[in-house]
PDB file of C-alpha atoms in Angstrom:
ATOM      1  CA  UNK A   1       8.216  25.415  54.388  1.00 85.00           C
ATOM      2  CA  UNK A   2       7.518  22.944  56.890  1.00 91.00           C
ATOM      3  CA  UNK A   3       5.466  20.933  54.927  1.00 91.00           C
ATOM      4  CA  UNK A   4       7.978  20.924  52.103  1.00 90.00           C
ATOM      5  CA  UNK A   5      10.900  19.314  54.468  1.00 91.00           C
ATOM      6  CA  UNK A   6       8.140  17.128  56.036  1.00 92.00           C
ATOM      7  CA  UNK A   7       7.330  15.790  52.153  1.00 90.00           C
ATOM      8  CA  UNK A   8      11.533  15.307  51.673  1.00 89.00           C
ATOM      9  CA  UNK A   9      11.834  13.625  54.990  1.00 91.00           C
ATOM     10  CA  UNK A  10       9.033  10.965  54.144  1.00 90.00           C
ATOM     11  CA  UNK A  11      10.400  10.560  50.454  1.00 88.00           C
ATOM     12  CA  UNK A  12      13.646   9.650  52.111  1.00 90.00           C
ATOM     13  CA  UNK A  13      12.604   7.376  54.450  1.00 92.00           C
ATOM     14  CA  UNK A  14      10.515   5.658  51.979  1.00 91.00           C
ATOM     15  CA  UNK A  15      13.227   5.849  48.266  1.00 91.00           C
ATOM     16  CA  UNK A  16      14.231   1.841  48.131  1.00 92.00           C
ATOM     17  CA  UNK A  17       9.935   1.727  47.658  1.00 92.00           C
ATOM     18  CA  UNK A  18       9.790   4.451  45.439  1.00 89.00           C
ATOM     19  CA  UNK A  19      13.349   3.155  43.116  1.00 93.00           C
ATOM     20  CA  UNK A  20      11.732  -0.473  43.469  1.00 94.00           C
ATOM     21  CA  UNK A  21       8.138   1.196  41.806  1.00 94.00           C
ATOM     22  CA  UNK A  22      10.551   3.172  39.329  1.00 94.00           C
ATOM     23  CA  UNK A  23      11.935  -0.008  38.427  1.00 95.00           C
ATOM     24  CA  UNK A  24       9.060  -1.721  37.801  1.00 96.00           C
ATOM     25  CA  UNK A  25       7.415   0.904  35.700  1.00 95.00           C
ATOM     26  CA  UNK A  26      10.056   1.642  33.569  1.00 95.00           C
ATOM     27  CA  UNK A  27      10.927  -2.191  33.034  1.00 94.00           C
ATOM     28  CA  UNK A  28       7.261  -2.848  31.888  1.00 93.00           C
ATOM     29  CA  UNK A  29       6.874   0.214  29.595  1.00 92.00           C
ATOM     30  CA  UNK A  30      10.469  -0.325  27.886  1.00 90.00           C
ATOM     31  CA  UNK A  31       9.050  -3.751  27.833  1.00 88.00           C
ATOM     32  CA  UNK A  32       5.731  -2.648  26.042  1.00 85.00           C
ATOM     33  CA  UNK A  33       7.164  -0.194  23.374  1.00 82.00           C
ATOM     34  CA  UNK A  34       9.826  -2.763  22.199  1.00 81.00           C
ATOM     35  CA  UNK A  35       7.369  -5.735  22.132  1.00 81.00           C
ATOM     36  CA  UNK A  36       5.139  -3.281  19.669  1.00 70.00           C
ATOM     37  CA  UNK A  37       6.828  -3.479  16.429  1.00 67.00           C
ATOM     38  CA  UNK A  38       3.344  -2.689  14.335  1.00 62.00           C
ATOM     39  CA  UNK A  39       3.537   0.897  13.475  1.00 62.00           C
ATOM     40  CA  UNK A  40      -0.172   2.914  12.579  1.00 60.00           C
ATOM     41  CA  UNK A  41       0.678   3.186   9.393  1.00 59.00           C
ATOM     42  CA  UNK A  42       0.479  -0.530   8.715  1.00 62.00           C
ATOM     43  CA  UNK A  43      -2.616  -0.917  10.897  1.00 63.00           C
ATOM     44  CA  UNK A  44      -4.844   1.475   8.871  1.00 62.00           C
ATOM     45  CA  UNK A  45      -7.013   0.293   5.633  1.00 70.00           C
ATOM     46  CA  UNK A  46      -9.624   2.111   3.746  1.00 73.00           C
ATOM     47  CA  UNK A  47     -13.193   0.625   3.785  1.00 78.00           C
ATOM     48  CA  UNK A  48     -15.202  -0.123   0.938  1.00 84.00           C
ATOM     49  CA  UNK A  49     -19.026   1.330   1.396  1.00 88.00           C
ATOM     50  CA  UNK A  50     -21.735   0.480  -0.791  1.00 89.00           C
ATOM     51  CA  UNK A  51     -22.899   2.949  -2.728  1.00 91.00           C
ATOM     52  CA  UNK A  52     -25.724   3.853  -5.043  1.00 91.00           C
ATOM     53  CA  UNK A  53     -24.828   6.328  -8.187  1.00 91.00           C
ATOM     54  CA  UNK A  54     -27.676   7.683  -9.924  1.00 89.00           C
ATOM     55  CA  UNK A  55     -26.086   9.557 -13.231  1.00 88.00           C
ATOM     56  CA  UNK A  56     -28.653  11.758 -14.762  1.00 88.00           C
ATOM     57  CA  UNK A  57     -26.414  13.827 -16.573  1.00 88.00           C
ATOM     58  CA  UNK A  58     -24.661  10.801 -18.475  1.00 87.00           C
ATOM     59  CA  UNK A  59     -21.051  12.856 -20.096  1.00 89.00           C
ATOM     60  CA  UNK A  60     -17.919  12.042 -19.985  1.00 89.00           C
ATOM     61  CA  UNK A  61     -17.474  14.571 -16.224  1.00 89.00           C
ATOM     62  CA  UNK A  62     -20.120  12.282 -14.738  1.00 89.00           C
ATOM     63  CA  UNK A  63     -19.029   8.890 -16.102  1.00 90.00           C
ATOM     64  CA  UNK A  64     -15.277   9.686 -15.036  1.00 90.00           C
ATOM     65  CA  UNK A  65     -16.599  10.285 -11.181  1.00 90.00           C
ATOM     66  CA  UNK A  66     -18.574   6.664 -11.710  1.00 91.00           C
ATOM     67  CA  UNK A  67     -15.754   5.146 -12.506  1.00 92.00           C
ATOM     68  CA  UNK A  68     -13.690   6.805  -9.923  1.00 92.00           C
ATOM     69  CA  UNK A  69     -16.137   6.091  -7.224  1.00 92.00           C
ATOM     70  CA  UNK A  70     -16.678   2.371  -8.515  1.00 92.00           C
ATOM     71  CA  UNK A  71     -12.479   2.122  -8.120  1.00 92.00           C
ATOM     72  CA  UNK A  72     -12.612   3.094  -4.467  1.00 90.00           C
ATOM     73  CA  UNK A  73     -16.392   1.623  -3.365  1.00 91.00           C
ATOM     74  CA  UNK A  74     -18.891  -1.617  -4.203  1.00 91.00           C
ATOM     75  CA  UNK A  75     -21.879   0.338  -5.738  1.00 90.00           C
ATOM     76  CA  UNK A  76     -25.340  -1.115  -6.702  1.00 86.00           C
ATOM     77  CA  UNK A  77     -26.325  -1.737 -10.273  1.00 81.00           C
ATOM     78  CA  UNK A  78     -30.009  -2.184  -9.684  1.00 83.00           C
ATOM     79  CA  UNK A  79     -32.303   1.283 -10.557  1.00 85.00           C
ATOM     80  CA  UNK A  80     -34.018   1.494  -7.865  1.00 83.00           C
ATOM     81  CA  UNK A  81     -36.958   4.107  -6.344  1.00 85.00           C
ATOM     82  CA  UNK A  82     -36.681   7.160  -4.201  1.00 86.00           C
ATOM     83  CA  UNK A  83     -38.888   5.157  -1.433  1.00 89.00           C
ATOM     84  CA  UNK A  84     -36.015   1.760  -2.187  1.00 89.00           C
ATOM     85  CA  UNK A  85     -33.289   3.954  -2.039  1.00 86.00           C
ATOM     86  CA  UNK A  86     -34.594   6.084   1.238  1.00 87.00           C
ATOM     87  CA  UNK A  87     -35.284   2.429   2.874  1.00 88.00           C
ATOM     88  CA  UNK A  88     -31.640   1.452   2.264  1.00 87.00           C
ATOM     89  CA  UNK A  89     -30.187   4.249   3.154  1.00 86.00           C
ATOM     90  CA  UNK A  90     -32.557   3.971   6.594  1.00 86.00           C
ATOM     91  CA  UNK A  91     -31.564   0.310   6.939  1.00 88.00           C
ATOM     92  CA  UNK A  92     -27.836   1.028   6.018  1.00 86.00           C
ATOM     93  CA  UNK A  93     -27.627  -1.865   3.176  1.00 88.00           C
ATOM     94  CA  UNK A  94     -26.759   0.923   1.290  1.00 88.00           C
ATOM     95  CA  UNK A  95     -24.361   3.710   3.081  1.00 89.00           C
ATOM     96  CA  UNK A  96     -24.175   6.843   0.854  1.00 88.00           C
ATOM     97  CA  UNK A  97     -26.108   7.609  -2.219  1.00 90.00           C
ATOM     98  CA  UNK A  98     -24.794  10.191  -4.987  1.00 89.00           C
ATOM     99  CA  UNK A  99     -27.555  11.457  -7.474  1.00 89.00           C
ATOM    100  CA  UNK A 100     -25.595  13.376 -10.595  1.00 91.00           C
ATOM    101  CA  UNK A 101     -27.890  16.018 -11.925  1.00 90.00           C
ATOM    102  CA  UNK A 102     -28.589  17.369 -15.363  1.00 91.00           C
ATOM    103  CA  UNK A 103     -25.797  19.948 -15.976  1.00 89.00           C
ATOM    104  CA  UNK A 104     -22.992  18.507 -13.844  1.00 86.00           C
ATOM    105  CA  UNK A 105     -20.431  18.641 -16.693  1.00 87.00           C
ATOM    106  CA  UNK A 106     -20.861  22.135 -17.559  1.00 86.00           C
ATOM    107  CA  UNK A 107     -21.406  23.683 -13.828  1.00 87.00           C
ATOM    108  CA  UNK A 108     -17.819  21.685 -13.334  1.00 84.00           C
ATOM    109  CA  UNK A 109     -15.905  23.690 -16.442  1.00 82.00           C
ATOM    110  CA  UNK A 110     -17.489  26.586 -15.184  1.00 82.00           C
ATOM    111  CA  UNK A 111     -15.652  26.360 -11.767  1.00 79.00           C
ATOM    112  CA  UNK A 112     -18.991  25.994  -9.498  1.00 79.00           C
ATOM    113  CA  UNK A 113     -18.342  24.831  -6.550  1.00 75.00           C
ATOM    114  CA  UNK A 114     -21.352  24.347  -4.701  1.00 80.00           C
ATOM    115  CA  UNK A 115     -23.733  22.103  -4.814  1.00 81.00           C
ATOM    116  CA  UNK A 116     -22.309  19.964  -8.271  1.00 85.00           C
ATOM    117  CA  UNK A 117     -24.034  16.678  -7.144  1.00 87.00           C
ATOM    118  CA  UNK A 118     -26.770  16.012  -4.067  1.00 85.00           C
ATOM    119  CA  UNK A 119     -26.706  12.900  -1.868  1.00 87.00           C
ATOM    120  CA  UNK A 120     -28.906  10.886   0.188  1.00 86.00           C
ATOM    121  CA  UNK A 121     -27.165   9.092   3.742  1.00 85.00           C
ATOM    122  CA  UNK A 122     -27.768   8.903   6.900  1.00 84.00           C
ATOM    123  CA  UNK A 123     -26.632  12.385   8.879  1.00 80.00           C
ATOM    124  CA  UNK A 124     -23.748  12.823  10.052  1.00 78.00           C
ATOM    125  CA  UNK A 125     -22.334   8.687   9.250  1.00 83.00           C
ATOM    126  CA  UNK A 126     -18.809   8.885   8.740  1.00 84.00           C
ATOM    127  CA  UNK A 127     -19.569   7.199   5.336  1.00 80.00           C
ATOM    128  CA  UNK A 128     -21.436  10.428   4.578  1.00 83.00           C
ATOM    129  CA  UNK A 129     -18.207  12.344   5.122  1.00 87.00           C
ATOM    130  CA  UNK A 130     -15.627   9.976   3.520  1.00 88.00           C
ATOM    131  CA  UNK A 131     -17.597   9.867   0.743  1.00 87.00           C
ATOM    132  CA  UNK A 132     -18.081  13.255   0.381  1.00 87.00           C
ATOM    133  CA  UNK A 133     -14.720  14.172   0.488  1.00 90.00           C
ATOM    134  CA  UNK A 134     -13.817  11.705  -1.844  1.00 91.00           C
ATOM    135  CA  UNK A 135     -16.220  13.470  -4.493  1.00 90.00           C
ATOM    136  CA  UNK A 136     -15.229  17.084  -3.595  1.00 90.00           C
ATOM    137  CA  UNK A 137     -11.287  15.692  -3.550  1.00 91.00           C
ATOM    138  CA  UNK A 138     -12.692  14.346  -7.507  1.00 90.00           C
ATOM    139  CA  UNK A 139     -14.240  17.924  -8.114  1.00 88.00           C
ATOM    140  CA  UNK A 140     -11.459  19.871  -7.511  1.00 89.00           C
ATOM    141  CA  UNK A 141      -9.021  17.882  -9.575  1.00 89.00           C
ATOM    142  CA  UNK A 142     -10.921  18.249 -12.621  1.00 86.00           C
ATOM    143  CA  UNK A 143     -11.365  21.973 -11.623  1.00 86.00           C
ATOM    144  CA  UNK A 144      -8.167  22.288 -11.457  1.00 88.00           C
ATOM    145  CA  UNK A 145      -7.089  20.868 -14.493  1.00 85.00           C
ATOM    146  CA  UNK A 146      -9.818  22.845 -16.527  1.00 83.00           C
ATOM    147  CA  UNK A 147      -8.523  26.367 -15.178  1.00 83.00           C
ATOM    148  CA  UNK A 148      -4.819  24.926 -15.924  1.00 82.00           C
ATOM    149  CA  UNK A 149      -5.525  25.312 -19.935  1.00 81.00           C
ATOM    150  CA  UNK A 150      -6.954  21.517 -20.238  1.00 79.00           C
ATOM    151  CA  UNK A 151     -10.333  20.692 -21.565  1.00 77.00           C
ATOM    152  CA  UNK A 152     -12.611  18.821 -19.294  1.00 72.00           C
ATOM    153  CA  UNK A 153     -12.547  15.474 -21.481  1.00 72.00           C
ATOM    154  CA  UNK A 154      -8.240  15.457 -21.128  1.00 67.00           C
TER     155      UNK A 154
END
């Protein structure tokens, strides 16, 4: 108990110090939060990567998630190798490459989930993750549309 009137009996001695650091404080953060009229939403914008799309199943399915990928991302043209493509990914001129098997188009109307497409990137990039969730985000849409009653070309 001592110790608490002890603490009182300094803060009283010492209050025009402590209302003059009060002041101060408050007067620069009021002065900070209405000098900030950005707000995060305006701040944030999506990236573009560059992207390589190798489409070995060539249907509509796997044409549609071209496209859809081309909307959001630059992707190369060029055919390149497995060794080219590794060497890009490894040198990051190229930041997340998405290989379309064989048989994507009917493992999609047939609700699989796993494993639809395989991609090459560097572990653990965030480009690895945006745009895989980007394609999985694609996936599901169609997914869902097929179990609602639509066929997988609507």
């Amino acid at each position: 108990m001592q110790v608490f009137k002890l603490f009182f009996k300094i803060a009283r001695s010492r209050a025009k110090v402590l209302a003059i650091y009060m002041v101060l404080y408050m007067s620069i953060m009021l002065g900070f939060t209405f000098t900030s009229n950005h707000t995060s939403d305006a701040n944030f914008t999506a990236a573009a990567m560059n992207l390589y799309i190798n489409d070995m199943d060539n249907t509509e399915s796997s044409k549609a998630l071209t496209e859809y990928m081309k909307s959001l991302h630059k992707v190369k043209d060029r055919v390149l190798t497995e060794t080219q493509l590794a060497d890009s990914v490894y040198y990051r001129m190229i930041d997340y490459v998405l290989i379309i098997p064989e048989g994507y188009e009917a493992r999609l109307a047939g609700l699989e989930t796993e494993d639809l497409v395989t991609e090459m990137c560097v572990s653990g990039s965030g480009a690895a993750v945006f745009a895989g969730h980007q394609i999985a985000q694609f996936n599901k849409t169609v997914q869902l549309h097929v179990a609602g009653g639509y066929s997988i070309t609507d």
